[in-house]
Each structure stands twice: as structure tokens, then as C-alpha cells.
């Protein structure tokens, strides 16, 4: 929250977006997003600075998402079935979208269906990346079948 205060303070002092982004160690688009919210609010820097951290987070941090519509909810209910069916051989997203579209004729088209499925899948099955220095630690992966070496001559 102090970073938001710092960005707004520098903006009210007449600094450019590039210099604010460099000084605050954020991207230009992040600075633009905060400044757009600040300009739309009509508040002065003193009023924003007087807000406590919780109020500042509510004002700048949370995206103003709309509640899901009926057709979005119906599509989201189908995704666990879609995820299960995609594991079968010969099944692809287009086939499953066809089934979804037959059941919900006013539903989303194929590209939006795939887009929202990808977002849903990322939320349901998050991935973790492990950063490490080369040679620092030894990671052994025990997944898969065991390796068996058989001498062809002796068996």
C-alpha cells in the first residue's frame, strides 16, 4: 500500500510515468492503472493518503468484477465433466464444446469456451515452479516406470 501512496505522491509532484515506474520499481502499465483509478475517483492526494491500508486496498487493489451471468454459471458447471472427458482417447475440446452447445444453445462460442476453460483449469490445478541454482541440490523424479536393464545374451 505504501507503493501506491508513493506513486500518487510522485504523480502529484509532476513526475512522468516513466520516472515513477522506475522509482517505484513497477511496470508502466501498473502505474497507469493506479493513476487512472486515482483520476477517476476525484480525490486529492491528501484524501487518499488519509485512507488506512484496508480502505486503500479496497479502493485500488480489488478489481471490480461483475457476478457471473447465468450462461457463465452453466458453462462453469460443465468444466469438471469436460476436464474428465478430455483425459479419454479421441476426445478433444471441439467435440465437448459441441455437446455443451447442444445442451445450451445460447451458450458461448468455441473460442470463448476454450478461453474460460483454460482460466478455470489454471485456477483448479495450479502449478508450482521450483527455482534453483544449477548443481546446488539434486532433485530426483521417481515418477514413471522402473528402469530394468536386461542383458540379451544371458537374460
PDB file of C-alpha atoms in Angstrom:
ATOM      1  CA  UNK A   1       0.000   0.000   0.000  1.00  0.00           C
ATOM      2  CA  UNK A   2       2.935   2.307   0.582  1.00  0.00           C
ATOM      3  CA  UNK A   3       3.909   1.796  -3.055  1.00  0.00           C
ATOM      4  CA  UNK A   4       0.505   3.125  -4.170  1.00  0.00           C
ATOM      5  CA  UNK A   5       0.919   6.154  -1.938  1.00  0.00           C
ATOM      6  CA  UNK A   6       4.414   6.692  -3.355  1.00  0.00           C
ATOM      7  CA  UNK A   7       3.123   6.502  -6.946  1.00  0.00           C
ATOM      8  CA  UNK A   8       0.340   9.014  -6.317  1.00  0.00           C
ATOM      9  CA  UNK A   9       2.648  11.356  -4.400  1.00  0.00           C
ATOM     10  CA  UNK A  10       5.175  11.397  -7.256  1.00  0.00           C
ATOM     11  CA  UNK A  11       2.371  11.990  -9.781  1.00  0.00           C
ATOM     12  CA  UNK A  12       1.007  14.959  -7.832  1.00  0.00           C
ATOM     13  CA  UNK A  13       4.564  16.347  -7.714  1.00  0.00           C
ATOM     14  CA  UNK A  14       4.626  16.360 -11.521  1.00  0.00           C
ATOM     15  CA  UNK A  15       6.832  13.338 -12.246  1.00  0.00           C
ATOM     16  CA  UNK A  16       6.419  11.444 -15.522  1.00  0.00           C
ATOM     17  CA  UNK A  17       5.004   7.926 -15.685  1.00  0.00           C
ATOM     18  CA  UNK A  18       8.355   6.518 -16.829  1.00  0.00           C
ATOM     19  CA  UNK A  19      10.235   8.032 -13.903  1.00  0.00           C
ATOM     20  CA  UNK A  20       7.519   6.953 -11.453  1.00  0.00           C
ATOM     21  CA  UNK A  21       7.694   3.368 -12.763  1.00  0.00           C
ATOM     22  CA  UNK A  22      11.485   3.328 -12.443  1.00  0.00           C
ATOM     23  CA  UNK A  23      11.454   4.848  -8.953  1.00  0.00           C
ATOM     24  CA  UNK A  24       8.644   2.609  -7.638  1.00  0.00           C
ATOM     25  CA  UNK A  25      10.091  -0.487  -9.358  1.00  0.00           C
ATOM     26  CA  UNK A  26       6.822  -1.331 -11.126  1.00  0.00           C
ATOM     27  CA  UNK A  27       5.728  -1.518 -14.732  1.00  0.00           C
ATOM     28  CA  UNK A  28       4.390   1.487 -16.596  1.00  0.00           C
ATOM     29  CA  UNK A  29       1.038  -0.249 -17.065  1.00  0.00           C
ATOM     30  CA  UNK A  30       0.688  -0.755 -13.315  1.00  0.00           C
ATOM     31  CA  UNK A  31       1.423   2.918 -12.719  1.00  0.00           C
ATOM     32  CA  UNK A  32      -1.108   3.867 -15.405  1.00  0.00           C
ATOM     33  CA  UNK A  33      -3.736   1.609 -13.800  1.00  0.00           C
ATOM     34  CA  UNK A  34      -3.286   3.181 -10.368  1.00  0.00           C
ATOM     35  CA  UNK A  35      -3.252   6.698 -11.791  1.00  0.00           C
ATOM     36  CA  UNK A  36      -6.407   6.046 -13.834  1.00  0.00           C
ATOM     37  CA  UNK A  37      -8.205   4.871 -10.687  1.00  0.00           C
ATOM     38  CA  UNK A  38      -6.896   7.899  -8.815  1.00  0.00           C
ATOM     39  CA  UNK A  39      -8.058  10.318 -11.545  1.00  0.00           C
ATOM     40  CA  UNK A  40     -11.482   8.662 -11.821  1.00  0.00           C
ATOM     41  CA  UNK A  41     -12.005   8.901  -8.078  1.00  0.00           C
ATOM     42  CA  UNK A  42     -11.749  12.682  -7.980  1.00  0.00           C
ATOM     43  CA  UNK A  43      -9.912  12.524  -4.644  1.00  0.00           C
ATOM     44  CA  UNK A  44      -6.890  14.639  -3.809  1.00  0.00           C
ATOM     45  CA  UNK A  45      -3.599  13.114  -2.684  1.00  0.00           C
ATOM     46  CA  UNK A  46      -4.275  14.196   0.903  1.00  0.00           C
ATOM     47  CA  UNK A  47      -7.620  12.355   0.928  1.00  0.00           C
ATOM     48  CA  UNK A  48      -6.054   9.183  -0.477  1.00  0.00           C
ATOM     49  CA  UNK A  49      -3.116   9.439   1.906  1.00  0.00           C
ATOM     50  CA  UNK A  50      -5.550   9.694   4.839  1.00  0.00           C
ATOM     51  CA  UNK A  51      -7.077   6.279   3.990  1.00  0.00           C
ATOM     52  CA  UNK A  52      -5.887   3.339   6.034  1.00  0.00           C
ATOM     53  CA  UNK A  53      -4.363   0.302   4.312  1.00  0.00           C
ATOM     54  CA  UNK A  54      -7.617  -1.682   4.215  1.00  0.00           C
ATOM     55  CA  UNK A  55      -9.546   1.166   2.587  1.00  0.00           C
ATOM     56  CA  UNK A  56      -6.694   1.778   0.138  1.00  0.00           C
ATOM     57  CA  UNK A  57      -6.634  -1.902  -0.797  1.00  0.00           C
ATOM     58  CA  UNK A  58     -10.394  -1.910  -1.345  1.00  0.00           C
ATOM     59  CA  UNK A  59     -10.100   1.202  -3.490  1.00  0.00           C
ATOM     60  CA  UNK A  60      -7.117   0.221  -5.658  1.00  0.00           C
ATOM     61  CA  UNK A  61      -6.454  -3.467  -5.104  1.00  0.00           C
ATOM     62  CA  UNK A  62      -9.660  -5.257  -5.874  1.00  0.00           C
ATOM     63  CA  UNK A  63     -10.825  -5.480  -9.434  1.00  0.00           C
ATOM     64  CA  UNK A  64     -14.431  -4.587  -9.914  1.00  0.00           C
ATOM     65  CA  UNK A  65     -15.677  -7.935 -11.201  1.00  0.00           C
ATOM     66  CA  UNK A  66     -19.240  -8.465 -12.221  1.00  0.00           C
ATOM     67  CA  UNK A  67     -21.031 -11.514 -10.796  1.00  0.00           C
ATOM     68  CA  UNK A  68     -21.148 -14.374 -13.305  1.00  0.00           C
ATOM     69  CA  UNK A  69     -24.164 -14.470 -15.600  1.00  0.00           C
ATOM     70  CA  UNK A  70     -26.468 -17.441 -15.954  1.00  0.00           C
ATOM     71  CA  UNK A  71     -24.815 -18.752 -19.084  1.00  0.00           C
ATOM     72  CA  UNK A  72     -21.372 -18.348 -17.492  1.00  0.00           C
ATOM     73  CA  UNK A  73     -22.500 -20.361 -14.467  1.00  0.00           C
ATOM     74  CA  UNK A  74     -23.913 -23.094 -16.698  1.00  0.00           C
ATOM     75  CA  UNK A  75     -20.626 -23.276 -18.591  1.00  0.00           C
ATOM     76  CA  UNK A  76     -18.575 -23.375 -15.375  1.00  0.00           C
ATOM     77  CA  UNK A  77     -20.709 -26.281 -14.130  1.00  0.00           C
ATOM     78  CA  UNK A  78     -19.757 -28.230 -17.279  1.00  0.00           C
ATOM     79  CA  UNK A  79     -15.992 -27.818 -16.831  1.00  0.00           C
ATOM     80  CA  UNK A  80     -15.394 -30.685 -14.349  1.00  0.00           C
ATOM     81  CA  UNK A  81     -17.073 -33.049 -16.830  1.00  0.00           C
ATOM     82  CA  UNK A  82     -15.069 -31.529 -19.699  1.00  0.00           C
ATOM     83  CA  UNK A  83     -11.836 -31.974 -17.738  1.00  0.00           C
ATOM     84  CA  UNK A  84     -12.651 -35.619 -17.033  1.00  0.00           C
ATOM     85  CA  UNK A  85     -13.639 -36.361 -20.626  1.00  0.00           C
ATOM     86  CA  UNK A  86     -10.516 -34.730 -22.092  1.00  0.00           C
ATOM     87  CA  UNK A  87      -8.435 -37.457 -20.464  1.00  0.00           C
ATOM     88  CA  UNK A  88     -10.065 -40.063 -22.705  1.00  0.00           C
ATOM     89  CA  UNK A  89      -8.541 -41.036 -26.039  1.00  0.00           C
ATOM     90  CA  UNK A  90     -10.128 -39.437 -29.101  1.00  0.00           C
ATOM     91  CA  UNK A  91     -11.882 -36.645 -27.215  1.00  0.00           C
ATOM     92  CA  UNK A  92     -10.983 -33.025 -27.832  1.00  0.00           C
ATOM     93  CA  UNK A  93     -12.305 -29.619 -26.836  1.00  0.00           C
ATOM     94  CA  UNK A  94     -14.232 -29.112 -30.045  1.00  0.00           C
ATOM     95  CA  UNK A  95     -16.259 -32.283 -29.520  1.00  0.00           C
ATOM     96  CA  UNK A  96     -17.020 -31.341 -25.919  1.00  0.00           C
ATOM     97  CA  UNK A  97     -17.916 -27.796 -26.937  1.00  0.00           C
ATOM     98  CA  UNK A  98     -20.395 -29.284 -29.448  1.00  0.00           C
ATOM     99  CA  UNK A  99     -22.061 -31.239 -26.660  1.00  0.00           C
ATOM    100  CA  UNK A 100     -22.139 -28.130 -24.464  1.00  0.00           C
ATOM    101  CA  UNK A 101     -23.606 -26.043 -27.280  1.00  0.00           C
ATOM    102  CA  UNK A 102     -26.338 -28.632 -27.961  1.00  0.00           C
ATOM    103  CA  UNK A 103     -27.340 -28.509 -24.298  1.00  0.00           C
ATOM    104  CA  UNK A 104     -27.075 -24.706 -24.057  1.00  0.00           C
ATOM    105  CA  UNK A 105     -27.835 -23.190 -27.496  1.00  0.00           C
ATOM    106  CA  UNK A 106     -27.457 -19.647 -26.136  1.00  0.00           C
ATOM    107  CA  UNK A 107     -24.047 -20.549 -24.660  1.00  0.00           C
ATOM    108  CA  UNK A 108     -20.605 -19.307 -25.559  1.00  0.00           C
ATOM    109  CA  UNK A 109     -18.926 -19.939 -28.884  1.00  0.00           C
ATOM    110  CA  UNK A 110     -15.891 -22.201 -29.206  1.00  0.00           C
ATOM    111  CA  UNK A 111     -13.132 -19.603 -28.717  1.00  0.00           C
ATOM    112  CA  UNK A 112     -14.661 -18.204 -25.517  1.00  0.00           C
ATOM    113  CA  UNK A 113     -15.386 -21.717 -24.284  1.00  0.00           C
ATOM    114  CA  UNK A 114     -11.684 -22.600 -24.668  1.00  0.00           C
ATOM    115  CA  UNK A 115     -10.567 -19.303 -23.110  1.00  0.00           C
ATOM    116  CA  UNK A 116     -12.703 -19.732 -19.996  1.00  0.00           C
ATOM    117  CA  UNK A 117     -11.810 -23.420 -19.735  1.00  0.00           C
ATOM    118  CA  UNK A 118      -8.100 -22.544 -19.734  1.00  0.00           C
ATOM    119  CA  UNK A 119      -8.668 -19.960 -16.998  1.00  0.00           C
ATOM    120  CA  UNK A 120     -10.722 -22.434 -14.951  1.00  0.00           C
ATOM    121  CA  UNK A 121      -8.084 -25.147 -15.382  1.00  0.00           C
ATOM    122  CA  UNK A 122      -5.325 -22.811 -14.170  1.00  0.00           C
ATOM    123  CA  UNK A 123      -7.321 -21.997 -11.021  1.00  0.00           C
ATOM    124  CA  UNK A 124      -8.259 -25.610 -10.297  1.00  0.00           C
ATOM    125  CA  UNK A 125      -4.828 -27.145 -10.978  1.00  0.00           C
ATOM    126  CA  UNK A 126      -2.180 -24.565 -10.140  1.00  0.00           C
ATOM    127  CA  UNK A 127       1.427 -25.367 -10.964  1.00  0.00           C
ATOM    128  CA  UNK A 128       4.475 -24.732  -8.851  1.00  0.00           C
ATOM    129  CA  UNK A 129       7.863 -23.869 -10.289  1.00  0.00           C
ATOM    130  CA  UNK A 130      10.977 -24.530  -8.279  1.00  0.00           C
ATOM    131  CA  UNK A 131      13.851 -22.149  -8.958  1.00  0.00           C
ATOM    132  CA  UNK A 132      17.304 -23.375  -8.058  1.00  0.00           C
ATOM    133  CA  UNK A 133      20.955 -22.858  -8.876  1.00  0.00           C
ATOM    134  CA  UNK A 134      22.455 -25.453 -11.162  1.00  0.00           C
ATOM    135  CA  UNK A 135      24.328 -28.067  -9.139  1.00  0.00           C
ATOM    136  CA  UNK A 136      23.144 -26.672  -5.801  1.00  0.00           C
ATOM    137  CA  UNK A 137      20.758 -29.530  -4.996  1.00  0.00           C
ATOM    138  CA  UNK A 138      19.900 -32.858  -6.520  1.00  0.00           C
ATOM    139  CA  UNK A 139      16.262 -33.376  -7.492  1.00  0.00           C
ATOM    140  CA  UNK A 140      15.219 -36.954  -8.253  1.00  0.00           C
ATOM    141  CA  UNK A 141      11.962 -37.660 -10.028  1.00  0.00           C
ATOM    142  CA  UNK A 142      10.538 -41.073  -9.140  1.00  0.00           C
ATOM    143  CA  UNK A 143       7.559 -40.778 -11.493  1.00  0.00           C
ATOM    144  CA  UNK A 144       7.095 -43.322 -14.235  1.00  0.00           C
ATOM    145  CA  UNK A 145       8.057 -46.927 -14.730  1.00  0.00           C
ATOM    146  CA  UNK A 146      11.112 -48.534 -13.205  1.00  0.00           C
ATOM    147  CA  UNK A 147      14.157 -48.898 -15.381  1.00  0.00           C
ATOM    148  CA  UNK A 148      15.133 -52.501 -15.976  1.00  0.00           C
ATOM    149  CA  UNK A 149      18.204 -53.475 -17.938  1.00  0.00           C
ATOM    150  CA  UNK A 150      18.329 -56.995 -19.276  1.00  0.00           C
ATOM    151  CA  UNK A 151      21.362 -58.499 -20.947  1.00  0.00           C
ATOM    152  CA  UNK A 152      20.163 -60.044 -24.197  1.00  0.00           C
ATOM    153  CA  UNK A 153      22.719 -62.853 -24.137  1.00  0.00           C
ATOM    154  CA  UNK A 154      22.368 -64.017 -20.547  1.00  0.00           C
ATOM    155  CA  UNK A 155      18.771 -62.933 -19.856  1.00  0.00           C
TER     156      UNK A 155
END
